[in-house]
Coordinates of C-alpha atoms in Angstrom, one line a residue:
Chain S
X13 CA 88.1 39.7 171.8
X14 CA 86.2 38.8 169.1
X15 CA 82.3 40.4 168.3
X16 CA 79.1 37.0 169.0
X17 CA 78.6 35.8 165.7
X18 CA 74.9 35.5 164.5
X19 CA 75.6 33.5 161.9
X20 CA 78.7 31.1 161.3
X21 CA 78.9 28.6 159.3
X22 CA 78.3 26.1 162.4
X23 CA 75.2 23.7 160.7
X24 CA 73.4 23.5 163.5
X25 CA 74.0 26.1 165.2
X26 CA 71.7 28.1 167.4
X27 CA 69.1 25.6 166.2
X28 CA 66.2 24.3 168.3
X29 CA 66.8 21.0 167.6
X30 CA 67.6 19.6 171.8
X31 CA 65.0 19.4 172.2
X32 CA 63.2 18.9 169.0
X33 CA 65.1 16.5 167.3
X34 CA 66.9 13.1 168.4
X35 CA 67.3 11.9 171.9
X36 CA 69.8 14.2 173.1
X37 CA 73.3 11.9 174.0
X38 CA 73.3 12.6 177.2
X39 CA 70.4 13.1 179.6
X40 CA 70.4 14.2 183.4
X41 CA 67.7 13.9 184.9
X42 CA 66.9 15.4 188.7
X43 CA 70.7 15.1 189.4
X44 CA 71.1 15.8 193.7
X45 CA 74.3 15.8 195.3
X46 CA 75.6 16.9 199.1
X47 CA 78.7 17.2 200.7
X48 CA 78.1 15.9 204.4
X49 CA 75.7 18.1 205.6
X50 CA 76.3 20.8 201.6
X51 CA 73.9 20.1 198.9
X52 CA 76.2 20.9 196.1
X53 CA 73.6 19.5 193.1
X54 CA 69.4 20.3 193.5
X55 CA 67.6 18.0 190.8
X56 CA 69.6 19.6 188.1
X57 CA 68.1 18.0 184.3
X58 CA 71.0 19.4 181.8
X59 CA 70.6 18.0 177.8
X60 CA 74.0 17.3 176.0
X61 CA 72.9 16.7 172.1
X62 CA 75.9 14.5 170.0
X63 CA 77.3 17.5 167.0
X64 CA 76.4 20.6 169.4
X65 CA 79.1 22.3 171.7
X66 CA 76.8 22.8 175.1
X67 CA 77.8 26.0 177.8
X68 CA 77.6 25.5 181.0
X69 CA 77.7 28.6 183.3
X70 CA 78.6 29.5 186.7
X71 CA 79.6 31.5 189.4
X72 CA 82.0 30.0 192.0
X73 CA 80.5 27.8 193.5
X74 CA 77.1 27.2 191.6
X75 CA 78.2 23.4 190.9
X76 CA 79.8 23.5 187.4
X77 CA 82.5 21.3 188.6
X78 CA 80.5 18.8 191.2
X79 CA 77.9 18.4 188.1
X80 CA 81.0 17.9 185.4
X81 CA 82.2 15.0 187.7
X82 CA 78.9 13.4 188.3
X83 CA 79.1 13.1 184.5
X84 CA 83.1 12.2 184.5
X85 CA 82.6 9.3 186.9
X86 CA 84.4 10.8 189.6
X87 CA 81.1 11.5 192.2
X88 CA 78.0 9.6 191.7
X89 CA 75.1 11.6 192.4
X90 CA 73.3 11.0 195.1
X91 CA 69.5 10.9 193.1
X92 CA 68.5 11.0 189.9
X93 CA 69.6 9.5 186.8
X94 CA 71.8 9.7 183.9
X95 CA 70.7 8.8 180.0
X96 CA 73.4 7.5 177.4
X97 CA 71.9 7.0 174.1
X98 CA 68.6 6.7 175.8
X99 CA 69.4 4.4 178.0
X100 CA 69.6 5.4 182.1
X101 CA 73.8 4.2 183.2
X102 CA 75.6 4.3 186.1
X103 CA 78.8 5.9 185.8
X104 CA 80.9 4.4 188.2
X105 CA 84.4 5.1 187.7
X106 CA 86.3 7.4 185.3
X107 CA 86.7 3.9 183.6
X108 CA 82.8 4.1 182.9
X109 CA 82.6 7.4 181.7
X110 CA 85.4 6.3 178.9
X111 CA 84.4 3.4 178.2
X112 CA 80.6 4.6 177.9
X113 CA 82.9 7.8 175.3
X114 CA 82.8 10.0 177.6
X115 CA 86.0 11.7 178.3
X116 CA 87.0 14.6 180.7
X117 CA 89.6 17.3 180.2
X118 CA 90.1 19.6 183.5
X119 CA 91.1 22.9 184.0
X120 CA 95.0 21.6 185.2
X121 CA 95.1 18.9 181.8
X122 CA 97.1 16.5 184.4
X123 CA 100.3 15.9 181.0
X124 CA 103.2 14.1 182.5
X125 CA 105.5 17.7 181.3
X126 CA 108.8 14.9 181.3
X127 CA 107.0 13.0 178.8
X128 CA 106.2 13.3 175.2
X129 CA 103.2 13.7 173.5
X130 CA 102.3 10.5 172.5
X131 CA 103.4 9.3 176.1
X132 CA 100.9 11.6 177.1
X133 CA 97.9 11.0 174.7
X134 CA 98.5 7.0 175.1
X135 CA 98.7 6.9 179.3
X136 CA 96.5 4.1 180.6
X137 CA 95.7 2.7 176.9
X138 CA 99.3 2.0 176.1
X139 CA 99.6 -0.1 172.6
X140 CA 101.6 -3.1 172.9
X141 CA 103.4 -5.4 170.5
X142 CA 104.6 -8.7 171.9
X143 CA 104.2 -7.9 175.2
X144 CA 106.7 -4.6 174.5
X145 CA 105.1 -0.4 173.8
X146 CA 104.4 -0.3 170.5
X147 CA 106.1 3.0 169.9
X148 CA 105.8 3.1 166.3
X149 CA 102.0 2.4 166.4
X150 CA 100.9 5.1 169.0
X151 CA 103.5 7.6 167.5
X152 CA 101.2 6.5 163.6
X153 CA 98.5 7.6 166.0
X154 CA 98.7 10.2 167.7
X155 CA 99.9 12.3 164.4
X156 CA 96.4 10.1 162.6
X157 CA 94.9 12.2 165.2
X158 CA 96.7 15.5 165.8
X159 CA 96.3 16.1 162.3
X160 CA 93.1 15.8 161.7
X161 CA 92.4 18.2 164.8
X162 CA 94.7 19.9 162.9
X163 CA 97.4 20.8 165.6
X164 CA 100.0 21.2 163.5
X165 CA 102.4 23.6 165.2
X166 CA 104.0 21.7 167.3
X167 CA 107.6 20.6 165.7
X168 CA 107.7 16.8 166.9
X169 CA 105.0 14.6 167.9
X170 CA 108.0 13.8 170.7
X171 CA 108.8 16.7 172.1
X172 CA 108.2 16.8 175.9
X173 CA 105.3 18.4 177.0
X174 CA 106.7 20.3 179.3
X175 CA 107.9 22.6 175.8
X176 CA 105.0 23.7 174.7
X177 CA 102.7 26.7 174.6
X178 CA 99.3 27.0 176.3
X179 CA 97.5 26.6 173.4
X180 CA 99.2 23.5 172.2
X181 CA 98.9 22.1 175.8
X182 CA 95.4 22.1 175.9
X183 CA 95.0 20.7 172.2
X184 CA 97.3 17.9 173.5
X185 CA 95.1 17.3 176.0
X186 CA 91.7 17.3 173.7
X187 CA 93.3 15.3 171.7
X188 CA 94.2 12.5 173.7
X189 CA 90.3 13.1 175.3
X190 CA 88.8 12.1 171.3
X191 CA 91.5 9.7 170.2
X192 CA 89.0 6.9 171.8
X193 CA 86.1 7.5 170.0
X194 CA 84.9 9.0 172.3
X195 CA 80.8 10.7 171.9
X196 CA 80.8 13.5 174.6
X197 CA 84.3 16.0 176.0
X198 CA 83.6 17.7 178.8
X199 CA 86.6 20.9 178.7
X200 CA 86.7 22.2 181.6
X201 CA 88.2 26.0 181.4
X202 CA 90.0 25.2 178.1
X203 CA 90.5 28.7 177.9
X204 CA 91.9 30.7 181.0
X205 CA 95.6 31.5 181.0
X206 CA 95.8 31.4 177.1
X207 CA 96.5 34.1 175.5
X208 CA 94.2 36.0 172.3
X209 CA 95.9 33.5 169.8
X210 CA 95.9 30.5 171.5
X211 CA 92.2 30.9 172.8
X212 CA 91.4 31.1 169.1
X213 CA 92.9 28.5 168.0
X214 CA 91.5 25.9 171.4
X215 CA 88.0 27.7 169.9
X216 CA 88.7 26.5 166.3
X217 CA 89.6 23.9 168.0
X218 CA 86.1 23.3 169.9
X219 CA 84.6 23.6 166.5
X220 CA 85.7 21.2 164.8
X221 CA 84.8 18.7 167.4
X222 CA 81.3 19.5 167.1
X223 CA 81.9 19.4 163.3
X224 CA 83.3 15.3 163.6
X225 CA 79.9 14.9 165.5
X226 CA 80.8 15.3 169.6
X227 CA 78.9 16.1 171.6
X228 CA 81.3 19.1 174.1
X229 CA 80.4 21.1 176.9
X230 CA 82.3 23.5 178.0
X231 CA 83.3 24.6 181.6
X232 CA 84.0 28.6 181.1
X233 CA 83.7 31.9 182.8
X234 CA 84.5 33.5 180.0
X235 CA 81.5 34.6 178.8
X236 CA 83.4 35.8 175.1
X237 CA 84.6 32.3 174.6
X238 CA 80.6 30.8 175.7
X239 CA 78.5 32.7 172.6
X240 CA 81.8 32.9 170.4
X241 CA 82.0 28.3 170.2
X242 CA 78.0 26.9 172.3
X243 CA 75.2 26.0 170.5
X244 CA 73.4 25.9 173.9
X245 CA 74.2 27.2 176.6
X246 CA 73.0 25.8 180.2
X247 CA 73.6 28.4 184.0
X248 CA 73.4 27.2 187.3
X249 CA 72.9 29.1 190.8
X250 CA 73.3 27.6 193.9
X251 CA 73.5 24.2 192.7
X252 CA 70.1 23.9 190.4
X253 CA 70.1 24.4 186.8
X254 CA 68.0 27.9 185.9
X255 CA 68.4 28.2 182.0
X256 CA 69.3 25.8 179.6
X257 CA 68.3 26.4 176.1
X258 CA 69.4 27.4 172.2
X259 CA 72.4 29.9 172.7
X260 CA 70.6 32.4 171.0
X261 CA 67.6 32.7 174.1
X262 CA 70.6 34.6 175.9
X263 CA 72.2 38.0 175.5
X264 CA 76.0 38.4 177.5
X265 CA 73.0 40.5 180.1
X266 CA 70.8 37.6 180.7
X267 CA 73.6 35.3 181.9
X268 CA 75.7 37.3 183.9
X269 CA 72.0 37.9 186.2
X270 CA 71.4 34.0 185.4
X271 CA 74.5 33.7 187.0
X272 CA 74.0 36.1 190.0
X273 CA 70.3 36.1 190.8
X274 CA 69.1 32.2 189.0
X275 CA 67.1 35.0 187.1
X276 CA 66.6 37.4 184.6
X277 CA 64.9 41.3 184.6
X278 CA 63.3 40.0 187.5
X279 CA 61.7 36.2 185.6
X280 CA 63.0 32.4 185.4
X281 CA 63.8 31.6 182.4
X282 CA 60.8 31.0 180.3
X283 CA 61.5 27.5 177.8
X284 CA 60.4 24.4 178.9
X285 CA 63.7 22.6 180.4
X286 CA 63.7 25.3 182.8
X287 CA 60.8 24.8 185.2
X288 CA 61.9 20.8 185.3
X289 CA 65.4 22.4 187.1
X290 CA 64.0 24.0 190.8
X291 CA 64.4 21.4 193.4
Chain B
X166 CA 79.7 9.6 165.0
X167 CA 83.3 8.8 167.0
X168 CA 84.8 11.6 164.9
X169 CA 88.1 11.3 164.4
X170 CA 89.2 9.6 161.1
X171 CA 92.2 9.5 159.7
X172 CA 93.6 13.0 157.8
X173 CA 96.8 13.4 156.0
X174 CA 97.9 16.5 156.3
X175 CA 101.1 16.1 158.6
X176 CA 100.2 12.3 158.3
X177 CA 103.2 9.8 160.4
X178 CA 106.8 11.4 160.8
X179 CA 108.1 8.5 159.3
X180 CA 109.8 5.9 160.8
X181 CA 113.4 6.2 160.5
X182 CA 113.0 10.4 161.2
X183 CA 111.1 9.1 164.7
X184 CA 114.1 6.4 165.3
X185 CA 116.1 9.3 165.1
X186 CA 114.1 11.6 167.4
X187 CA 114.0 8.9 169.6
X188 CA 118.2 8.4 169.8
X189 CA 118.2 11.8 169.7
X190 CA 116.9 12.6 172.8
X191 CA 118.5 9.2 174.3
X192 CA 121.7 10.8 172.9
X193 CA 121.7 13.7 175.3
X194 CA 120.6 12.3 178.5
X195 CA 124.2 10.2 178.1
X196 CA 126.5 13.1 177.5
X197 CA 127.4 11.5 181.6
X198 CA 129.0 8.5 179.2
X199 CA 131.8 10.6 177.5
X200 CA 132.6 11.7 181.6
X201 CA 133.1 8.4 181.9
X202 CA 136.1 7.0 179.1
X203 CA 137.7 10.6 180.3
X204 CA 137.5 9.1 183.8
X205 CA 138.5 6.3 182.0
X206 CA 141.4 7.1 180.0
X207 CA 143.1 9.2 182.6
X208 CA 142.9 6.4 184.8
X209 CA 144.7 4.7 182.3
X210 CA 147.6 6.5 181.5
X211 CA 148.2 7.8 185.6
X212 CA 148.0 4.0 186.3
X213 CA 149.5 0.9 184.3
X214 CA 147.0 -1.3 186.8
X215 CA 144.5 0.4 185.3
X216 CA 143.5 -1.6 182.8
X217 CA 144.5 -5.2 184.1
X218 CA 142.7 -8.5 184.9
X219 CA 142.9 -7.7 188.0
X220 CA 141.6 -4.2 188.6
X221 CA 138.4 -5.2 185.9
X222 CA 137.7 -8.5 188.6
X223 CA 138.2 -5.6 191.9
X224 CA 136.0 -2.9 189.9
X225 CA 133.3 -5.4 188.5
X226 CA 132.5 -6.8 192.0
X227 CA 132.5 -3.6 193.9
X228 CA 129.7 -2.3 191.1
X229 CA 127.5 -5.2 190.5
X230 CA 126.1 -4.8 194.8
X231 CA 125.9 -0.9 193.7
X232 CA 124.7 -1.7 190.2
X233 CA 121.8 -3.6 191.3
X234 CA 120.8 -1.1 194.2
X235 CA 121.2 1.4 191.6
X236 CA 118.7 -0.3 189.4
X237 CA 116.1 -1.1 192.2
X238 CA 116.6 2.7 192.9
X239 CA 116.1 4.2 189.3
X240 CA 112.6 3.0 189.3
X241 CA 111.6 4.1 192.5
X242 CA 113.5 7.5 191.6
X243 CA 111.6 7.8 188.9
X244 CA 108.5 7.0 190.2
X245 CA 110.3 10.5 191.9
X246 CA 110.6 8.7 195.7
X247 CA 113.6 7.9 197.6
X248 CA 114.9 4.9 198.5
X249 CA 117.1 5.1 201.5
X250 CA 117.1 1.5 203.4
X251 CA 118.5 -0.1 199.6
X252 CA 121.6 -0.8 201.9
X253 CA 120.5 -2.4 205.2
X254 CA 118.2 -3.9 203.6
X255 CA 121.0 -5.7 201.8
X256 CA 122.8 -5.5 205.3
X257 CA 119.8 -7.7 207.0
X258 CA 118.9 -9.9 204.2
X259 CA 122.6 -11.5 203.8
X260 CA 122.7 -11.8 206.7
X261 CA 119.2 -13.3 207.3
X262 CA 121.0 -15.3 204.4
X263 CA 123.2 -16.9 206.4
X264 CA 121.8 -17.1 209.6
X265 CA 119.0 -19.8 207.9
X266 CA 121.9 -21.7 206.3
X267 CA 123.7 -21.7 209.8
X268 CA 121.2 -22.8 211.9
X269 CA 119.3 -24.8 209.7
X270 CA 122.2 -27.0 208.1
X271 CA 125.1 -26.5 210.2
X272 CA 126.8 -29.3 208.8
X273 CA 126.4 -28.6 205.2
X274 CA 128.9 -30.3 203.4
X275 CA 129.8 -30.9 199.8
X276 CA 127.5 -28.8 196.9
X277 CA 124.9 -29.0 199.4
X278 CA 122.4 -27.4 197.1
X279 CA 119.3 -27.6 199.3
X280 CA 120.9 -25.4 202.1
X281 CA 122.5 -23.0 199.8
X282 CA 118.5 -22.4 197.7
X283 CA 117.0 -22.3 201.6
X284 CA 118.8 -19.1 202.7
X285 CA 119.5 -17.6 199.1
X286 CA 115.3 -17.8 199.2
X287 CA 115.8 -16.5 202.5
X288 CA 118.1 -13.5 201.6
X289 CA 115.8 -12.4 198.7
X290 CA 112.3 -13.3 200.9
X291 CA 113.6 -11.0 203.9
X292 CA 114.8 -7.7 201.3
X293 CA 111.5 -8.5 198.8
X294 CA 109.4 -8.1 202.8
X295 CA 111.4 -4.4 203.1
X296 CA 110.3 -3.3 199.7
X297 CA 107.0 -4.6 200.4
X298 CA 107.0 -2.8 203.6
X299 CA 108.5 0.2 202.1
X300 CA 105.5 0.4 198.8
X301 CA 102.8 -0.5 201.5
X302 CA 103.2 2.6 203.6
X303 CA 104.5 4.9 201.1
X304 CA 101.2 4.1 198.2
X305 CA 99.0 3.6 201.2
X306 CA 99.5 5.0 204.2
X307 CA 100.5 8.1 201.9
X308 CA 103.7 8.7 204.2
X309 CA 107.1 10.1 201.6
X310 CA 109.0 8.0 200.4
X311 CA 112.0 9.6 202.1
X312 CA 110.4 9.1 205.9
X313 CA 108.9 5.4 205.1
X314 CA 112.9 4.4 204.0
X315 CA 114.8 6.3 206.6
X316 CA 112.3 4.6 209.0
X317 CA 113.1 1.1 207.7
X318 CA 117.1 1.9 206.9
X319 CA 116.6 2.4 211.0
X320 CA 114.5 -0.8 211.1
X321 CA 116.3 -2.9 208.4
X322 CA 119.6 -1.9 210.3
X323 CA 118.2 -3.1 213.9
X324 CA 117.2 -6.8 212.4
X325 CA 120.3 -7.1 210.5
X326 CA 121.8 -6.3 214.4
X327 CA 120.0 -8.5 216.2
X328 CA 120.2 -12.0 214.3
X329 CA 124.5 -12.2 215.0
X330 CA 124.5 -9.9 217.7
X331 CA 125.9 -7.4 215.2
X332 CA 128.0 -10.3 213.8
X333 CA 128.5 -11.2 210.4
X334 CA 128.0 -15.0 210.6
X335 CA 130.5 -17.4 208.1
X336 CA 129.4 -20.3 209.2
X337 CA 128.2 -21.0 206.0
X338 CA 128.7 -24.0 203.5
X339 CA 131.3 -23.6 201.5
X340 CA 130.1 -24.1 198.1
X341 CA 128.9 -20.2 198.7
X342 CA 131.8 -19.0 198.2
X343 CA 133.5 -20.9 195.3
X344 CA 130.3 -20.2 193.4
X345 CA 130.7 -16.3 194.3
X346 CA 133.8 -15.9 193.9
X347 CA 133.4 -18.4 190.0
X348 CA 133.7 -17.2 186.8
X349 CA 134.1 -17.8 183.1
X350 CA 136.9 -17.6 181.3
X351 CA 139.2 -15.6 183.5
X352 CA 137.3 -12.3 182.7
X353 CA 133.6 -12.8 183.4
X354 CA 132.6 -13.2 186.9
X355 CA 129.2 -14.9 187.6
X356 CA 128.3 -12.5 190.2
X357 CA 129.2 -10.1 186.9
X358 CA 126.9 -12.4 184.7
X359 CA 124.3 -12.2 186.6
X360 CA 123.6 -8.3 187.2
X361 CA 124.1 -8.4 183.7
X362 CA 121.3 -10.1 183.1
X363 CA 118.6 -9.0 185.8
X364 CA 120.2 -5.2 184.6
X365 CA 118.9 -5.4 180.6
X366 CA 115.7 -7.8 181.5
X367 CA 114.9 -3.8 184.2
X368 CA 116.7 -1.8 181.3
X369 CA 114.0 -2.8 178.8
X370 CA 111.3 -3.6 181.8
X371 CA 111.6 0.1 182.2
X372 CA 111.4 1.8 178.8
X373 CA 109.8 -0.9 176.8
X374 CA 107.0 -2.3 179.1
X375 CA 103.3 -0.6 180.9
X376 CA 105.3 -1.2 184.3
X377 CA 108.3 1.0 182.9
X378 CA 105.5 4.2 181.3
X379 CA 104.1 3.3 184.6
X380 CA 106.7 3.8 186.7
X381 CA 108.0 6.9 185.0
X382 CA 104.6 9.0 184.7
X383 CA 103.9 8.5 188.2
X384 CA 106.7 10.5 188.8
X385 CA 105.8 13.7 186.9
X386 CA 102.4 13.4 187.1
X387 CA 100.2 11.0 189.9
X388 CA 97.4 12.9 188.8
X389 CA 97.4 12.5 184.9
X390 CA 98.1 8.5 186.1
X391 CA 94.9 8.6 188.6
X392 CA 92.8 10.2 186.4
X393 CA 94.0 7.4 183.8
X394 CA 92.3 5.0 185.6
X395 CA 96.0 3.6 186.5
X396 CA 95.9 1.8 189.7
X397 CA 98.8 4.1 191.0
X398 CA 99.5 2.6 194.2
X399 CA 99.3 -1.0 192.9
X400 CA 102.3 -0.4 190.6
X401 CA 104.3 2.3 193.4
X402 CA 104.3 -1.3 195.3
X403 CA 105.4 -2.7 192.7
X404 CA 107.9 -0.4 192.2
X405 CA 109.3 -0.5 195.7
X406 CA 109.2 -4.0 196.0
X407 CA 111.6 -4.8 192.8
X408 CA 113.7 -2.5 195.1
X409 CA 113.6 -4.4 197.5
X410 CA 114.1 -7.7 195.9
X411 CA 117.1 -6.6 194.0
X412 CA 118.9 -5.5 197.6
X413 CA 117.8 -9.0 198.1
X414 CA 119.8 -10.2 195.1
X415 CA 122.5 -7.8 195.6
X416 CA 122.7 -9.5 199.4
X417 CA 123.1 -12.9 197.6
X418 CA 126.2 -12.0 196.2
X419 CA 127.9 -9.8 198.4
X420 CA 127.4 -12.6 200.9
X421 CA 129.0 -15.6 197.9
X422 CA 131.9 -13.5 197.4
X423 CA 133.1 -12.3 201.0
X424 CA 132.1 -15.7 202.5
X425 CA 130.0 -14.4 205.3
X426 CA 126.4 -12.8 205.5
X427 CA 127.8 -8.9 207.8
X428 CA 124.3 -6.3 208.9
X429 CA 127.1 -4.0 207.3
X430 CA 127.9 -5.3 204.5
X431 CA 125.7 -2.6 202.2
X432 CA 126.4 0.8 204.4
X433 CA 128.2 2.0 201.9
X434 CA 126.3 1.8 199.4
X435 CA 123.8 4.0 199.8
X436 CA 124.9 6.6 198.8
X437 CA 126.6 4.8 195.9
X438 CA 123.6 3.8 194.7
X439 CA 121.4 6.7 195.1
X440 CA 124.4 9.0 193.5
X441 CA 125.0 6.5 190.4
X442 CA 121.1 6.8 189.7
X443 CA 121.7 10.2 190.0
X444 CA 124.5 11.2 187.9
X445 CA 122.8 8.9 185.1
X446 CA 120.5 11.2 185.0
X447 CA 117.9 10.7 186.3
X448 CA 115.7 13.4 188.1
X449 CA 115.1 13.2 191.6
X450 CA 111.2 15.3 191.2
X451 CA 110.5 11.5 188.8
X452 CA 109.2 11.2 185.5
X453 CA 112.5 10.9 183.5
X454 CA 115.6 8.1 184.2
X455 CA 117.2 5.1 182.2
X456 CA 118.5 2.2 183.4
X457 CA 121.6 2.8 180.4
X458 CA 121.9 5.7 182.4
X459 CA 121.6 4.0 185.8
X460 CA 124.9 1.6 184.9
X461 CA 126.7 4.4 183.8
X462 CA 126.1 6.4 186.7
X463 CA 127.5 3.4 188.5
X464 CA 130.9 2.6 186.4
X465 CA 131.8 5.9 186.9
X466 CA 131.6 5.3 191.0
X467 CA 133.3 2.7 190.5
X468 CA 136.3 3.2 188.6
X469 CA 136.2 6.2 190.4
X470 CA 137.1 4.1 193.8
X471 CA 139.2 1.2 192.3
X472 CA 140.9 4.4 190.3
X473 CA 141.6 6.8 193.6
X474 CA 143.3 3.8 195.0
X475 CA 145.6 2.9 192.5
X476 CA 146.2 6.4 191.6
X477 CA 147.8 6.4 195.4
X478 CA 145.2 8.7 196.7
X479 CA 144.4 8.2 200.4
X480 CA 141.0 5.8 200.3
X481 CA 139.6 8.0 202.2
X482 CA 138.8 10.6 199.6
X483 CA 136.9 8.1 197.8
X484 CA 133.3 9.0 199.5
X485 CA 134.4 13.0 199.1
X486 CA 135.4 12.1 195.4
X487 CA 131.5 10.7 195.2
X488 CA 130.1 13.1 197.0
X489 CA 131.2 16.1 194.5
X490 CA 131.2 14.8 191.3
X491 CA 126.7 13.8 192.8
X492 CA 126.6 17.9 193.4
X493 CA 127.9 18.3 190.2
X494 CA 126.4 16.2 188.2
X495 CA 122.9 17.1 189.4
X496 CA 123.6 20.9 188.6
X497 CA 124.5 19.8 185.5
X498 CA 122.1 18.3 184.6
X499 CA 119.9 21.5 186.4
X500 CA 121.5 23.4 184.6
X501 CA 121.4 21.8 180.9
X502 CA 116.9 21.4 181.3
X503 CA 116.8 25.0 181.9
X504 CA 118.0 25.6 178.8
X505 CA 116.0 22.2 177.1
X506 CA 112.9 23.8 178.5
X507 CA 113.9 27.5 177.9
X508 CA 114.5 26.6 174.1

């Protein structure tokens, strides 16, 4: 759809802030995960800095989902350590992840279709007043969040989610994720099955999350979208992190080669970060 | 860093506007109330006996037992389940309550508050136990609700018959019957009052509390509920337990009205209760339904049952009418939904 922008307005874009600057918000070191005899992740390292969008790429079965679920608390790694804001943490459940400020928007969104936008955004975190649901204040807060993210196309925040377009649904799911003082948002295939205009609006939304200072990880098959929004790119190949670095280090050709062979031009990724990623 | 601060573009929906939007949705869902009014007017025109005190007392006492079952069933159906056992649980609970009173206190006389309390508690306990069993099997064993409650329908029916070889038990303290047929000012039977209080409480529970929100959400998208970190199994267990408990309450009112605990007393109420909920606008796929809708649905069924008799339609046509209304209501509802989502 759009060409790769070399110098867009996003301030931190393409920089090498990750390695040189402050401690990344989330650090994975040596994450192993197996399911029975199947090893899904081998010693994966990954940095997710605040205020940057990291694109996680990989072919089917490369371990993208497992890695995401390890961060989100849906799986526990067998070995390895997760650091959040520099401190070692154990993320044993999605509740733990939420408490830290990690929210995940899965590809299927898991929205309740018959419920309206407000009910969906507050599912599991309803605000109460005298023991009853406080609809007014939930409405206010939902409207506030949506307008901050400039999700302004919905007709009413009281309309059922079933009546929304794909892009609007994605926006609601993202708004739901960031409403709770989130610091890191994991987006699983946020633009899959969306049309051109809808994709544009979701990518704009991702840019806005970055502008708000959140760390964002986008898992995507769509390299157009990855190059469009990512400041950093990480590539998984058969459960190993074969490349991780500033987006400027990559082009579409090299990402495809890393995804399919684990190397580019027959050579492994050369940044120091990648070398640790092996076994 | 935590990002999202107050913006001002679409800001909030103004309070009155929000209320309007919510009530609009409510009105849309209650078109069926118009059908109830039309039925009442039609029967009143057709029969001079319809709008009388005798008919009100008769209709309301039929309606209370159906309504209590329907209220419990509303929660179950909103959670995308079904409870086919409510009628049978009503039967076994009432029989068990009467059995306890007849065998535990064979010579109870006077007000007999103690024996009655024990008997009523026994009925509630049996109803609750079946609800817990349903809920456990649905939530933890993962057996589809249709199968679980079809099974407990059989189990409850069988136990009801086993208690007294299939006979009803009428050796209960006479004051039970006094209680069941008492009314306030000649117009408000005590069972109706009790049912009204419970129904209003449950209406608030479904519409205004976290429990209600989770009931609807579980029915709509269990995945969303699980991912939100909500203990879906605990809520399912509570939903089915509520249904069983309300069947126990209904069994007490039926026993008190008829003066006996009968294993067959709820046999017809299954269809009526489920029909009432569905006519009231709840979706069998879960996620949508209101207690007020079920009240109106129950009203339609109760009016049909008694009205048809008053206009001299042979009583066997009652069941036919309820079945036909059920199918029509679901069809109209589907049609409306298709239009609503296409918009």
